[in-house]
Short mmCIF file of C-alpha atoms in Angstrom, two decimals:
data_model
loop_
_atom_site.label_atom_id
_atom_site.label_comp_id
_atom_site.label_asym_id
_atom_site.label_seq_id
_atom_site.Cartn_x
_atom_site.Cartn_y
_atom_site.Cartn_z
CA UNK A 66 81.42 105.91 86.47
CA UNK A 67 83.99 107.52 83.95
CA UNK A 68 87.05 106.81 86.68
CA UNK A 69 85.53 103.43 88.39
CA UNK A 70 85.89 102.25 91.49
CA UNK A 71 88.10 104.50 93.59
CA UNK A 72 90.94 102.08 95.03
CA UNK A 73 92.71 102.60 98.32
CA UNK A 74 96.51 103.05 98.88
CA UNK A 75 99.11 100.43 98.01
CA UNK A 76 100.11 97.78 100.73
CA UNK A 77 103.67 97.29 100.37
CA UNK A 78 103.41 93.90 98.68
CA UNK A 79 103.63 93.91 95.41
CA UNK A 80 102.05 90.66 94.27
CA UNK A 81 98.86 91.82 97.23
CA UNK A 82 98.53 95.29 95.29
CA UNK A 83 96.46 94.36 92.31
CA UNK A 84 94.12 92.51 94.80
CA UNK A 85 93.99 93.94 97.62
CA UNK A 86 94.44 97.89 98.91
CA UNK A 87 93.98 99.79 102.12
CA UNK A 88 91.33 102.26 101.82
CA UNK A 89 90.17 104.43 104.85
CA UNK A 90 86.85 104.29 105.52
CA UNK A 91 86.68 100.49 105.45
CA UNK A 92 87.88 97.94 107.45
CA UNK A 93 89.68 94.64 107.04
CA UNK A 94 89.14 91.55 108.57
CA UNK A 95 91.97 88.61 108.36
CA UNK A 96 91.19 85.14 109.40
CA UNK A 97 93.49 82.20 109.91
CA UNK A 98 94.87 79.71 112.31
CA UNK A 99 96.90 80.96 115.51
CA UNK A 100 100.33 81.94 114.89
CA UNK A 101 100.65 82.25 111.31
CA UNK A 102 100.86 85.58 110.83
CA UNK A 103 98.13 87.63 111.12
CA UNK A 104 99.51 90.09 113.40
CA UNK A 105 102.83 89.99 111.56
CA UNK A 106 101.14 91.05 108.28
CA UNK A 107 99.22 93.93 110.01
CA UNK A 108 102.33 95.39 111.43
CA UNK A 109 104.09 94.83 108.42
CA UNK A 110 101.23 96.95 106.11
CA UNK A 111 101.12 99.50 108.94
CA UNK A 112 104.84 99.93 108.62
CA UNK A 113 104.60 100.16 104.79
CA UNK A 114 101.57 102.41 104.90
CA UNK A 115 103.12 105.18 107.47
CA UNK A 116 106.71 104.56 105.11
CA UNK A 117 105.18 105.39 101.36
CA UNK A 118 102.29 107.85 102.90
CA UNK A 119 102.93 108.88 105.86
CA UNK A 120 99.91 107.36 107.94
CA UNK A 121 99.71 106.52 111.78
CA UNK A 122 98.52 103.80 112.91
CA UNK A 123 96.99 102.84 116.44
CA UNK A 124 97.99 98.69 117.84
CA UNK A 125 96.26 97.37 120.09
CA UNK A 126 97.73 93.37 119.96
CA UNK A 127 97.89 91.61 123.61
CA UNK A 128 98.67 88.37 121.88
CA UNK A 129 101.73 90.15 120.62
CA UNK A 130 103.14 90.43 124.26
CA UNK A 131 103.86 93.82 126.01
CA UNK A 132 104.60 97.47 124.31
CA UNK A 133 107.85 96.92 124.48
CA UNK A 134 107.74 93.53 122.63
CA UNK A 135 105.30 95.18 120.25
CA UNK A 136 108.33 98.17 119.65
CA UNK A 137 110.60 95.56 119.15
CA UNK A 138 108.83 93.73 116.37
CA UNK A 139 108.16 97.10 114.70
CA UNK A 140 112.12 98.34 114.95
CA UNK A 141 112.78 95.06 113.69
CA UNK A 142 110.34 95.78 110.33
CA UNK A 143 111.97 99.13 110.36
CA UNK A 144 115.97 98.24 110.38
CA UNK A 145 115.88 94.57 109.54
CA UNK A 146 117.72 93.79 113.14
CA UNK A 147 116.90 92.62 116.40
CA UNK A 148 117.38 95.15 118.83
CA UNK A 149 118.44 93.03 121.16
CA UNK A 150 121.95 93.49 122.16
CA UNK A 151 123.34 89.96 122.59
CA UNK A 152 121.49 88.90 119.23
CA UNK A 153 123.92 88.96 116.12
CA UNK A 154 123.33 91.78 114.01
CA UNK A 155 121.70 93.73 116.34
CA UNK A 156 120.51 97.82 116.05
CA UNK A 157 123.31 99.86 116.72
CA UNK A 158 121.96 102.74 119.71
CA UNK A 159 122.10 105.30 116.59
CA UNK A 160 119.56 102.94 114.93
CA UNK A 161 117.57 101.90 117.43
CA UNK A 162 117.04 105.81 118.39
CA UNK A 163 116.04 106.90 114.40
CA UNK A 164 113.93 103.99 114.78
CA UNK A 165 112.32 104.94 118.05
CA UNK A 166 111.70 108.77 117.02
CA UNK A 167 110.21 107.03 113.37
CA UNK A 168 107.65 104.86 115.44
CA UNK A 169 106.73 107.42 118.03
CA UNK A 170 105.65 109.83 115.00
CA UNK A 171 104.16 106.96 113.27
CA UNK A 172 102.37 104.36 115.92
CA UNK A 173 100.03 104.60 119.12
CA UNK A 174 100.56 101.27 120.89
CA UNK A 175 98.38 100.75 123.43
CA UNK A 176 99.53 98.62 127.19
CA UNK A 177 97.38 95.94 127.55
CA UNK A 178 98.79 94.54 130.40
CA UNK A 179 95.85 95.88 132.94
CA UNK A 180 92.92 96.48 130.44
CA UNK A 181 91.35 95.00 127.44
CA UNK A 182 89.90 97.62 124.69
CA UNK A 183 86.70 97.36 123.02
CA UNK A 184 86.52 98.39 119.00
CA UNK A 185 84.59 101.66 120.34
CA UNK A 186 87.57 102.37 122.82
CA UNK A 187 90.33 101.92 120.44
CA UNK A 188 88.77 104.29 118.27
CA UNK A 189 87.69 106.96 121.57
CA UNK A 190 91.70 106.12 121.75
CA UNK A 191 92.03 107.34 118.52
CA UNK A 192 89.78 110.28 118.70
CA UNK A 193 91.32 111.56 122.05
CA UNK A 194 95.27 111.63 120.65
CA UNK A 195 94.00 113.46 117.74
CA UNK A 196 92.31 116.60 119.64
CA UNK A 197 95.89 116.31 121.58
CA UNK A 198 98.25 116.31 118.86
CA UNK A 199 96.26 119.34 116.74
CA UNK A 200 96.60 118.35 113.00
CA UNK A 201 97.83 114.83 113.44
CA UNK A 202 95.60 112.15 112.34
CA UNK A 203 95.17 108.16 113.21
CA UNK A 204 94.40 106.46 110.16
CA UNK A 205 94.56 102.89 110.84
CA UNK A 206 93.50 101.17 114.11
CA UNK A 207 94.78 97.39 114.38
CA UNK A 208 92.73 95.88 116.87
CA UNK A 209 93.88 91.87 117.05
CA UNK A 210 93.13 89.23 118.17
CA UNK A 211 89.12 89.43 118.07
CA UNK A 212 89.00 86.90 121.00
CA UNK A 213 91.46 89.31 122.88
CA UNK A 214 89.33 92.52 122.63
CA UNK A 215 86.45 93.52 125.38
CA UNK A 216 83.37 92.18 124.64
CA UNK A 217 81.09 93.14 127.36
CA UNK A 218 78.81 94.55 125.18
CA UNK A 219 77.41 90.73 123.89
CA UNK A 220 75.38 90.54 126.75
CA UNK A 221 72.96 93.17 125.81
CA UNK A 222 72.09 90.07 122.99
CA UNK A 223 71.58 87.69 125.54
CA UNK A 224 74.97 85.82 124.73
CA UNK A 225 73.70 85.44 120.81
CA UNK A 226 77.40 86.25 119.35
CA UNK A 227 75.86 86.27 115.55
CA UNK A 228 73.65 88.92 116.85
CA UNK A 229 76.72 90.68 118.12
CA UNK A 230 78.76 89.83 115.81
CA UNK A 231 76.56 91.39 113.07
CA UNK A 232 75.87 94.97 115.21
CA UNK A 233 79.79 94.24 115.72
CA UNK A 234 80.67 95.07 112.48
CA UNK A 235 77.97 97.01 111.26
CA UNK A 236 79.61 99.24 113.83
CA UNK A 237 83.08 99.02 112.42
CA UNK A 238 82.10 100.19 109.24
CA UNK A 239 80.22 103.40 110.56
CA UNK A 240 83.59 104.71 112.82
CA UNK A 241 85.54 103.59 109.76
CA UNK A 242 83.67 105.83 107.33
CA UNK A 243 83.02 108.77 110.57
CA UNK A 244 86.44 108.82 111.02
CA UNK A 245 87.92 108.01 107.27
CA UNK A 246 90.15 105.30 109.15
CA UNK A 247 90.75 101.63 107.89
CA UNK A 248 90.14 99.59 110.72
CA UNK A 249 92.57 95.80 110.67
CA UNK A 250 90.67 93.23 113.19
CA UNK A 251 92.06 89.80 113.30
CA UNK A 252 90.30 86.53 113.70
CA UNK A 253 91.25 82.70 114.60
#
């Protein structure tokens, strides 16, 4: 009571901080129309979160395209440049190769291109790089777009998706708070 509500960490965005912070153990959702920038905001906070505090995050975004498009939105965050070479202002190869060793401390990205993830996989996914990288932790899981993750599991609801929906995130909340992870899931 004496210290109130115990807030998360900052997200990078000023004018977001005095509303808004990432705390592990929770989860946010973020909800808007297709391709205006949902994913682009997770990355963003992910990239601000493992910059001020060192935290690693875990992407899972098929929308996004493959992990090498994925890499190259995150180097761009990182340097400011496109990495590819015929762009203007493009990463130099010493750039592109701090920013490569920065993201493969910092991010899991996971290839989407013959599987689709479940929100229990992506955090097994989570669980299983931890017990191989000894002291090493994932603390945020990005799991986006909603529509693009497996789920198999709605038809033990007979095809009711509120039903699912509501064990869905009920879910979320217990591997956030197991775990101490913030979990990002994006809807449109």
């Amino acid at each position: 009571r004496a210290s109130g509500v115990i807030r998360g960490e900052k997200t990078g965005f000023f004018c977001l901080d005095a509303l808004y912070s990432v705390k592990q153990g929770t989860y946010t959702i973020i909800y808007s129309e297709p391709t205006h920038g949902k994913s682009e905001f997770s990355f963003e906070m992910c990239v601000n979160q493992a910059e001020s505090i060192g935290k690693r995050s875990l992407i899972c975004s098929p929308e996004t395209g493959t992990v090498d498009e994925i890499i190259a939105e995150l180097v761009h965050k990182i340097t400011g440049k496109k990495i590819q070479k015929n762009e203007f202002d493009h990463t130099t190869d010493k750039e592109f190769m701090v920013a490569m060793e920065w993201l493969n401390e910092y991010f899991l990205i996971v290839d989407t291109d013959e599987k689709t993830f479940s929100v229990q996989a992506l955090f097994d996914m989570a669980d299983e790089w931890e017990k191989k990288n000894q002291g090493k932790k994932i603390d945020i899981i990005v799991g986006e777009p909603y529509n693009e993750l497996d789920h198999s599991e709605m038809a033990k609801y007979g095809a009711r998706q509120d039903l699912y929906i509501e064990d869905l995130i009920s879910n979320i909340r217990r591997l956030c708070r197991k775990g101490k992870r913030h979990f990002i899931l994006t809807v449109h």
